[in-house]
GROMACS .gro file of C-alpha atoms in nm:
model
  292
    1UNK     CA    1  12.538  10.289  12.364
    2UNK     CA    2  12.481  10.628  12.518
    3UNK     CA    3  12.369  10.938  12.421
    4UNK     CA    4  12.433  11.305  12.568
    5UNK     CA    5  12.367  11.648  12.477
    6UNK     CA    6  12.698  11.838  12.455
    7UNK     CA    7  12.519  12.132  12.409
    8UNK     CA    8  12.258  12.173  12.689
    9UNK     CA    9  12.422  12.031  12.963
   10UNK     CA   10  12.577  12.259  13.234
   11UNK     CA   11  12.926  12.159  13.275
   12UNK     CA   12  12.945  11.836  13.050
   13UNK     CA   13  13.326  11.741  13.043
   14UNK     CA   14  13.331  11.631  12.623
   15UNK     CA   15  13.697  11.487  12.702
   16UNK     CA   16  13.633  11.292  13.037
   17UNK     CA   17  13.265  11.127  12.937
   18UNK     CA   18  13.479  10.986  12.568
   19UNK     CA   19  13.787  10.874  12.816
   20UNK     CA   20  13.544  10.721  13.070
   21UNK     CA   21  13.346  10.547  12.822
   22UNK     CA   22  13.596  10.426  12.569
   23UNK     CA   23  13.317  10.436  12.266
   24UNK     CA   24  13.400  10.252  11.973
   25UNK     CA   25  13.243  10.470  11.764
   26UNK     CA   26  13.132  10.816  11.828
   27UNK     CA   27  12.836  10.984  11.611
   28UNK     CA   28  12.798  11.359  11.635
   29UNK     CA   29  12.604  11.651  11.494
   30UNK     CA   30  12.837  11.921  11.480
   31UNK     CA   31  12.724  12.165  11.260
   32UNK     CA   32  12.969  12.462  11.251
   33UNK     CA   33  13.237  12.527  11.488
   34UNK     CA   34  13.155  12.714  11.825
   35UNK     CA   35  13.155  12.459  12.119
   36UNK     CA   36  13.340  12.136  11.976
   37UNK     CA   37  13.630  12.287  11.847
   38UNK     CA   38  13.934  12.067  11.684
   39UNK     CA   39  14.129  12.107  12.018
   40UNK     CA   40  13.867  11.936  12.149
   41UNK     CA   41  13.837  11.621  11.910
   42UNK     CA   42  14.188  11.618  11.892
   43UNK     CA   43  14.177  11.553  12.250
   44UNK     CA   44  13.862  11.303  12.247
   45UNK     CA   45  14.119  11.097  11.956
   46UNK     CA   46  14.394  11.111  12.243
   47UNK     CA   47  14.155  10.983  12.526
   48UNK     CA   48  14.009  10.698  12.344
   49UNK     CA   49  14.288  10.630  12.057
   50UNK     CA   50  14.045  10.343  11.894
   51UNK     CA   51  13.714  10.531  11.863
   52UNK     CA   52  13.600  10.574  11.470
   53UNK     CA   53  13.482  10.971  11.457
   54UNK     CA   54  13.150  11.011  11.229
   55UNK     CA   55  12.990  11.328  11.183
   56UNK     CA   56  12.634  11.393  11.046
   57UNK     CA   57  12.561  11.769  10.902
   58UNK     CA   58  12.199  11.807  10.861
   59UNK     CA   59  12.200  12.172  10.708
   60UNK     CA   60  12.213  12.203  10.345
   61UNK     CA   61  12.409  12.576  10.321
   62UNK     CA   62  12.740  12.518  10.182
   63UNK     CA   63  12.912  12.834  10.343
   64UNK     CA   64  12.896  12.648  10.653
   65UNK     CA   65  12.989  12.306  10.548
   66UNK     CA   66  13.302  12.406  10.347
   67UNK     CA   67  13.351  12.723  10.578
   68UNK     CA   68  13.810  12.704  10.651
   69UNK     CA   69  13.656  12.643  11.030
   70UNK     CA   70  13.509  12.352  10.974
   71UNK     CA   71  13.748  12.219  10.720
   72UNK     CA   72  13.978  12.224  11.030
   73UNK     CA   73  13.739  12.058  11.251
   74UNK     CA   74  13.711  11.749  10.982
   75UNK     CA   75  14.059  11.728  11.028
   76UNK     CA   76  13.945  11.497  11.365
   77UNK     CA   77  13.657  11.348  11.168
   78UNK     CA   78  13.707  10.975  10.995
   79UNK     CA   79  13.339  11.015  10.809
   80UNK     CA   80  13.193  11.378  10.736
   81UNK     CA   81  12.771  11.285  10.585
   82UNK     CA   82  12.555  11.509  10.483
   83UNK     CA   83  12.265  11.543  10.304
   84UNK     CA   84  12.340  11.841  10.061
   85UNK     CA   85  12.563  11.571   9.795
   86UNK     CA   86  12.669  11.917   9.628
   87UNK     CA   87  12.986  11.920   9.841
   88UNK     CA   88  13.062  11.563   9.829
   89UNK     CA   89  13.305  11.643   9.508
   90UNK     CA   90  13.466  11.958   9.725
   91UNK     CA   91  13.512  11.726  10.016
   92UNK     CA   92  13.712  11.417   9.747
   93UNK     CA   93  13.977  11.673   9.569
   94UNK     CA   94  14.031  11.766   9.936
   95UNK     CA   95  14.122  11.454  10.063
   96UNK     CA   96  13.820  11.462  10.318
   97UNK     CA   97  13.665  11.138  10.319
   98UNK     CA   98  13.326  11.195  10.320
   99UNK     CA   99  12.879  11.052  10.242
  100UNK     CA  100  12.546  11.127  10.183
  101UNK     CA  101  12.313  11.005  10.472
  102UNK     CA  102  11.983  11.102  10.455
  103UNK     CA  103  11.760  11.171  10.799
  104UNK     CA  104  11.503  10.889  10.886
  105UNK     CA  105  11.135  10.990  11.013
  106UNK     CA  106  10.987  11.020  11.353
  107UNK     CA  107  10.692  10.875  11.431
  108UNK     CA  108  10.491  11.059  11.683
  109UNK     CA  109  10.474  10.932  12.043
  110UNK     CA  110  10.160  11.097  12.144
  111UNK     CA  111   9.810  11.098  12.025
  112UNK     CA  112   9.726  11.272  11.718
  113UNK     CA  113   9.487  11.633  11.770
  114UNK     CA  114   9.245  11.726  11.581
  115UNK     CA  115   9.339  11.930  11.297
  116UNK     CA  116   9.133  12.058  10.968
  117UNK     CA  117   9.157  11.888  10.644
  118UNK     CA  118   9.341  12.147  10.436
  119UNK     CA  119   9.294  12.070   9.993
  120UNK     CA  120   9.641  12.198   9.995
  121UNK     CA  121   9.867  12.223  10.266
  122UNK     CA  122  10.195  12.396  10.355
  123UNK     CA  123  10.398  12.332  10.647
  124UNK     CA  124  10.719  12.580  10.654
  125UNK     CA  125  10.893  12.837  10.804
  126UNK     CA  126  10.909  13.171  10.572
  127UNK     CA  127  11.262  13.264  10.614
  128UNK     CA  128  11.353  13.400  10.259
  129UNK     CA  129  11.152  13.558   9.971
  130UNK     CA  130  11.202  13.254   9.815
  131UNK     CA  131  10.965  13.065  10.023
  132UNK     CA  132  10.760  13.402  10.056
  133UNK     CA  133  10.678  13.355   9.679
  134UNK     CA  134  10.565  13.014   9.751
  135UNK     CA  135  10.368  13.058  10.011
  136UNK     CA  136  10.200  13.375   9.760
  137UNK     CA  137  10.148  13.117   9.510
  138UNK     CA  138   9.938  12.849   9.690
  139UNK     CA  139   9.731  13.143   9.836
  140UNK     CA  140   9.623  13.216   9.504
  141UNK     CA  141   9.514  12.857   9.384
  142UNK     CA  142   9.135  12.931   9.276
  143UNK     CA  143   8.953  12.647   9.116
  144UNK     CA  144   8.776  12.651   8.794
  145UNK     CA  145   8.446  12.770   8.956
  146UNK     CA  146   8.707  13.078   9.108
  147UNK     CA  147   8.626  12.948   9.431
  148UNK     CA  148   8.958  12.941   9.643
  149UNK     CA  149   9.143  12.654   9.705
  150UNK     CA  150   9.127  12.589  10.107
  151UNK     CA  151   9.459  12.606  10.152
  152UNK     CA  152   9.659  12.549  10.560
  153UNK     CA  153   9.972  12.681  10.618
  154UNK     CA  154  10.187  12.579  10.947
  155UNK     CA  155  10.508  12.711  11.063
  156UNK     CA  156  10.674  13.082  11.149
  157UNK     CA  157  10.496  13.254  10.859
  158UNK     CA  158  10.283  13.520  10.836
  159UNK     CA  159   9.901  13.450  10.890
  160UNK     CA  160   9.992  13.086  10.917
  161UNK     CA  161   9.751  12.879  11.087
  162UNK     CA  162   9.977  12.771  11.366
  163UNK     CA  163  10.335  12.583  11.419
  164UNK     CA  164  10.376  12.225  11.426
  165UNK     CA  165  10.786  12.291  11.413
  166UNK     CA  166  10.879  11.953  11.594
  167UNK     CA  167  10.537  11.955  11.681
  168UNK     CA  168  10.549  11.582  11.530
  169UNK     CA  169  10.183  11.462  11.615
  170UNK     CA  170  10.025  11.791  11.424
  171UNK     CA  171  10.254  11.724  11.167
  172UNK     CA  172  10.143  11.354  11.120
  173UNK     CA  173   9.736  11.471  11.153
  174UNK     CA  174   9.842  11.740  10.869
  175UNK     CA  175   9.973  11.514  10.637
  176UNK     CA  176   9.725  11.231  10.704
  177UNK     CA  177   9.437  11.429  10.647
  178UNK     CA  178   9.529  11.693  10.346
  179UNK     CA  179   9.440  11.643  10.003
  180UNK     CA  180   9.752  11.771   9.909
  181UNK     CA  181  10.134  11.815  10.050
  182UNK     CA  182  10.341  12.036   9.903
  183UNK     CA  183  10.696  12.085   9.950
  184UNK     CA  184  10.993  12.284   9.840
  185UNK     CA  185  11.394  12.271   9.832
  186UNK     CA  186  11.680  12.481   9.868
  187UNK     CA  187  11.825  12.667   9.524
  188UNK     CA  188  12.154  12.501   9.401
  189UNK     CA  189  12.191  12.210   9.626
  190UNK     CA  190  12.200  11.863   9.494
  191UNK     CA  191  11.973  11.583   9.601
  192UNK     CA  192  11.910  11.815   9.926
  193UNK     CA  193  11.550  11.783  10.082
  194UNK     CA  194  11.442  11.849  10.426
  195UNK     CA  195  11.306  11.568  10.689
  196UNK     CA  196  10.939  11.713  10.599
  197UNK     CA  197  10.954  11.492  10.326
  198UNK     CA  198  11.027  11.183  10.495
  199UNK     CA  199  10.750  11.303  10.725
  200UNK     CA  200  10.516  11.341  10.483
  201UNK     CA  201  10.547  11.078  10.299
  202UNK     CA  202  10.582  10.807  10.617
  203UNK     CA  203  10.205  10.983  10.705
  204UNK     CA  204  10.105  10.866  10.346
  205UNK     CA  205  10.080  11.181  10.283
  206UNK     CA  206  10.031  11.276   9.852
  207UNK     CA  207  10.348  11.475   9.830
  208UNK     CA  208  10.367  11.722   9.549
  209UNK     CA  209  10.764  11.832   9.621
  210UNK     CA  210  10.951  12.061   9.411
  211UNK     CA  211  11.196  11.888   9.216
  212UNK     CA  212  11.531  11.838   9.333
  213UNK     CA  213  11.846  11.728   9.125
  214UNK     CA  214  12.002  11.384   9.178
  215UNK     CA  215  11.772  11.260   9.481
  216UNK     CA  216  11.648  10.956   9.336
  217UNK     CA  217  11.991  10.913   9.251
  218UNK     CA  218  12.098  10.954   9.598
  219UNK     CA  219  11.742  10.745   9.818
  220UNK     CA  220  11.579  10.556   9.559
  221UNK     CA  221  11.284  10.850   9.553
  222UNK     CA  222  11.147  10.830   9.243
  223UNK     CA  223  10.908  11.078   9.126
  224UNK     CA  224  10.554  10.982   8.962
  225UNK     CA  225  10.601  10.672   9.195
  226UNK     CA  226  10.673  10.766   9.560
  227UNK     CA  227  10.545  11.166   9.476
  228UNK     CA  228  10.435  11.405   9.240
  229UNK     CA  229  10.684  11.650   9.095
  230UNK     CA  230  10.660  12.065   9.037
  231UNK     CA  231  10.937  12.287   8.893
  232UNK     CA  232  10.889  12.638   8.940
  233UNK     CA  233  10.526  12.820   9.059
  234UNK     CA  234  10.423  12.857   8.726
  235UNK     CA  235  10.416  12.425   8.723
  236UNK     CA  236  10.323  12.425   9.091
  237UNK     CA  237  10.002  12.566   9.029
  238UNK     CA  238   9.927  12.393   8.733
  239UNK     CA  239  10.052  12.009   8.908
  240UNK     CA  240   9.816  12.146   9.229
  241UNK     CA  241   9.498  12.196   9.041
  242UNK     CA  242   9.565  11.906   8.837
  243UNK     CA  243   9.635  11.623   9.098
  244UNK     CA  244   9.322  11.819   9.316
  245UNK     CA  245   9.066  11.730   9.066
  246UNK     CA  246   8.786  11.407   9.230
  247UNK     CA  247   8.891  11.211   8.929
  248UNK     CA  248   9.234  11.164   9.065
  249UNK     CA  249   9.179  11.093   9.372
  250UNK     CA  250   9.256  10.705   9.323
  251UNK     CA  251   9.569  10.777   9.107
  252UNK     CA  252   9.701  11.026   9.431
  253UNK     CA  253   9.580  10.715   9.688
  254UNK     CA  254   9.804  10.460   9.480
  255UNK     CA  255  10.088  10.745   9.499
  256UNK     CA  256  10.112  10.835   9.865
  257UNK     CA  257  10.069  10.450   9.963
  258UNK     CA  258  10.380  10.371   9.749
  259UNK     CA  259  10.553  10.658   9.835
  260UNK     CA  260  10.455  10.516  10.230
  261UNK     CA  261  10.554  10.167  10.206
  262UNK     CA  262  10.940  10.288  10.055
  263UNK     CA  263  11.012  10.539  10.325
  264UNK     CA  264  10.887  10.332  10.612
  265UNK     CA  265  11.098  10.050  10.476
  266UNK     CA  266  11.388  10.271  10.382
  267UNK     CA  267  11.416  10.548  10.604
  268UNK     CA  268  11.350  10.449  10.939
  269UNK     CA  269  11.611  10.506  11.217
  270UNK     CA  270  11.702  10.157  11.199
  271UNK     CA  271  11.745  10.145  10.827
  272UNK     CA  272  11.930  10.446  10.883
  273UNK     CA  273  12.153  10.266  11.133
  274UNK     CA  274  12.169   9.936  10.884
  275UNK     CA  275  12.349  10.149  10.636
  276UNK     CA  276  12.559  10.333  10.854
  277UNK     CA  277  12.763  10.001  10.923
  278UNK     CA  278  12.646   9.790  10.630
  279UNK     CA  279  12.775  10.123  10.342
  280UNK     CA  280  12.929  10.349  10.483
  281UNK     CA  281  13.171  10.271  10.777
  282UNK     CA  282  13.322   9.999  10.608
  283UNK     CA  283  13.409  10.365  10.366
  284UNK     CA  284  13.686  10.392  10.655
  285UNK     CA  285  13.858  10.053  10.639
  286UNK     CA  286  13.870  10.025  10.217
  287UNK     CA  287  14.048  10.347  10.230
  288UNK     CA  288  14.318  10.218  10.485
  289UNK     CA  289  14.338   9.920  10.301
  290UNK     CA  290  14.362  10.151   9.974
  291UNK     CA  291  14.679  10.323  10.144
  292UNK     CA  292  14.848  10.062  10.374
   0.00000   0.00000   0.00000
């Protein structure tokens, strides 16, 4: 195998490295159209005529994944996954032949730092008011004595604590050492979370992750088992003071050691790899059986 970055490296031939190496199969990351552009992996299909084209989209908007320029760039792609399932049903009436495939979790490679033990802990970037209101909301946690709750938030935010964006050894001391996770999803997708979760909950981390339609459905993520479950704020700050009290703290240890043991067994890079050519290549070869 062989990996290269096609989009940091000064004067990296895409063309010549697929005809030189002759890959059998070729995994990208193309996320919108801009460098690789169809001409391109039109060509690439010409210089290696055998290779099997998969592509992995990571981001969960749907005006880029269904955007008419990359609908033309999928003309060159044998497997479009992604991990927003909301545009799996576009992708069928379109004839685009297409999966969901989750990310796996990194572990860290360096020690851990020290970091504080946070009750509740946030880490996120603030990008929308969305996540603006959440972030609000977990500042305002008081409990029943009206002291606050001591609550850490990490990522571009304002009067965050710091950044552990890819930062994954602050991450893992975050989430090993909190009381409380908490994470969030994006409106309107379907079974969509973000790799923070798989993070978190490979840390054995207690998760308390807003609820997101059809992902147990889609990983096996069950919630009540693997995490705890909050709707809107209203519920978040309700589930938060609930699952903080001492009383619980056995019922949240049982939790986030389930919740542990299923993503390190299921969502690892090489369980990621397993079903890659155990599920969903072999997607590829029942079709062209289907039309032969």
């Amino acid at each position: 195998s062989i990996e290269f970055d096609y989009l940091n490296t000064p004067g990296f031939d895409f063309v010549e490295c697929i005809r030189a190496w002759q890959p059998d199969l070729l995994v990208s990351q193309i996320q919108g159209p801009g460098r690789i552009t169809p001409y391109l992996l039109a060509s690439a299909r010409n210089a290696a005529p055998g290779m099997v084209i998969t592509n992995w989209n990571g981001d969960v908007h749907e005006v880029g994944l269904i955007s008419p320029a990359f609908l033309e760039l999928l003309q060159y792609i044998d497997l479009q996954l992604v991990v927003n399932a909301k545009v799996l049903p576009f992708y069928r009436d379109r004839g685009i032949r297409a999966a969901y495939w989750q990310i796996g979790y990194k572990d860290p490679i360096t020690p851990l730092p020290d970091m504080p033990a946070w009750e509740v802990c946030l880490q996120a970037n603030c990008y929308n008011k969305t996540r603006d209101a959440l972030v609000s909301a977990l500042r305002s946690l008081r409990h029943p004595d009206a002291r606050k709750v001591n609550f850490g938030l990490y990522g571009r935010c304002k009067g965050a604590a710091g950044n552990t964006h890819y930062d994954f050894a602050a991450q893992r001391a975050l989430y090993q050492s909190a009381t409380i996770t908490v994470g969030d999803t994006y409106p309107g997708a379907y079974a969509y979370v973000s790799n923070r979760v798989f993070q978190a909950l490979a840390a054995g981390a207690f998760l308390l992750q807003q609820h997101s339609e059809g992902l147990q459905q889609f990983t096996g993520l069950e919630a009540g088992k693997h995490f705890a479950e909050w709707t809107n704020l209203s519920d978040l700050k309700e589930k938060a003071m609930y699952w903080l009290a001492p009383e619980r703290a056995a019922e949240r240890a049982k939790i986030a050691e389930t919740g542990r043991e299923f993503v390190r067994a299921n969502f690892s890079y090489p369980a990621q790899v397993r079903k890659l050519f155990q599920d969903l290549l072999p997607m590829i070869a029942e079709d062209e059986r289907a039309t032969a």
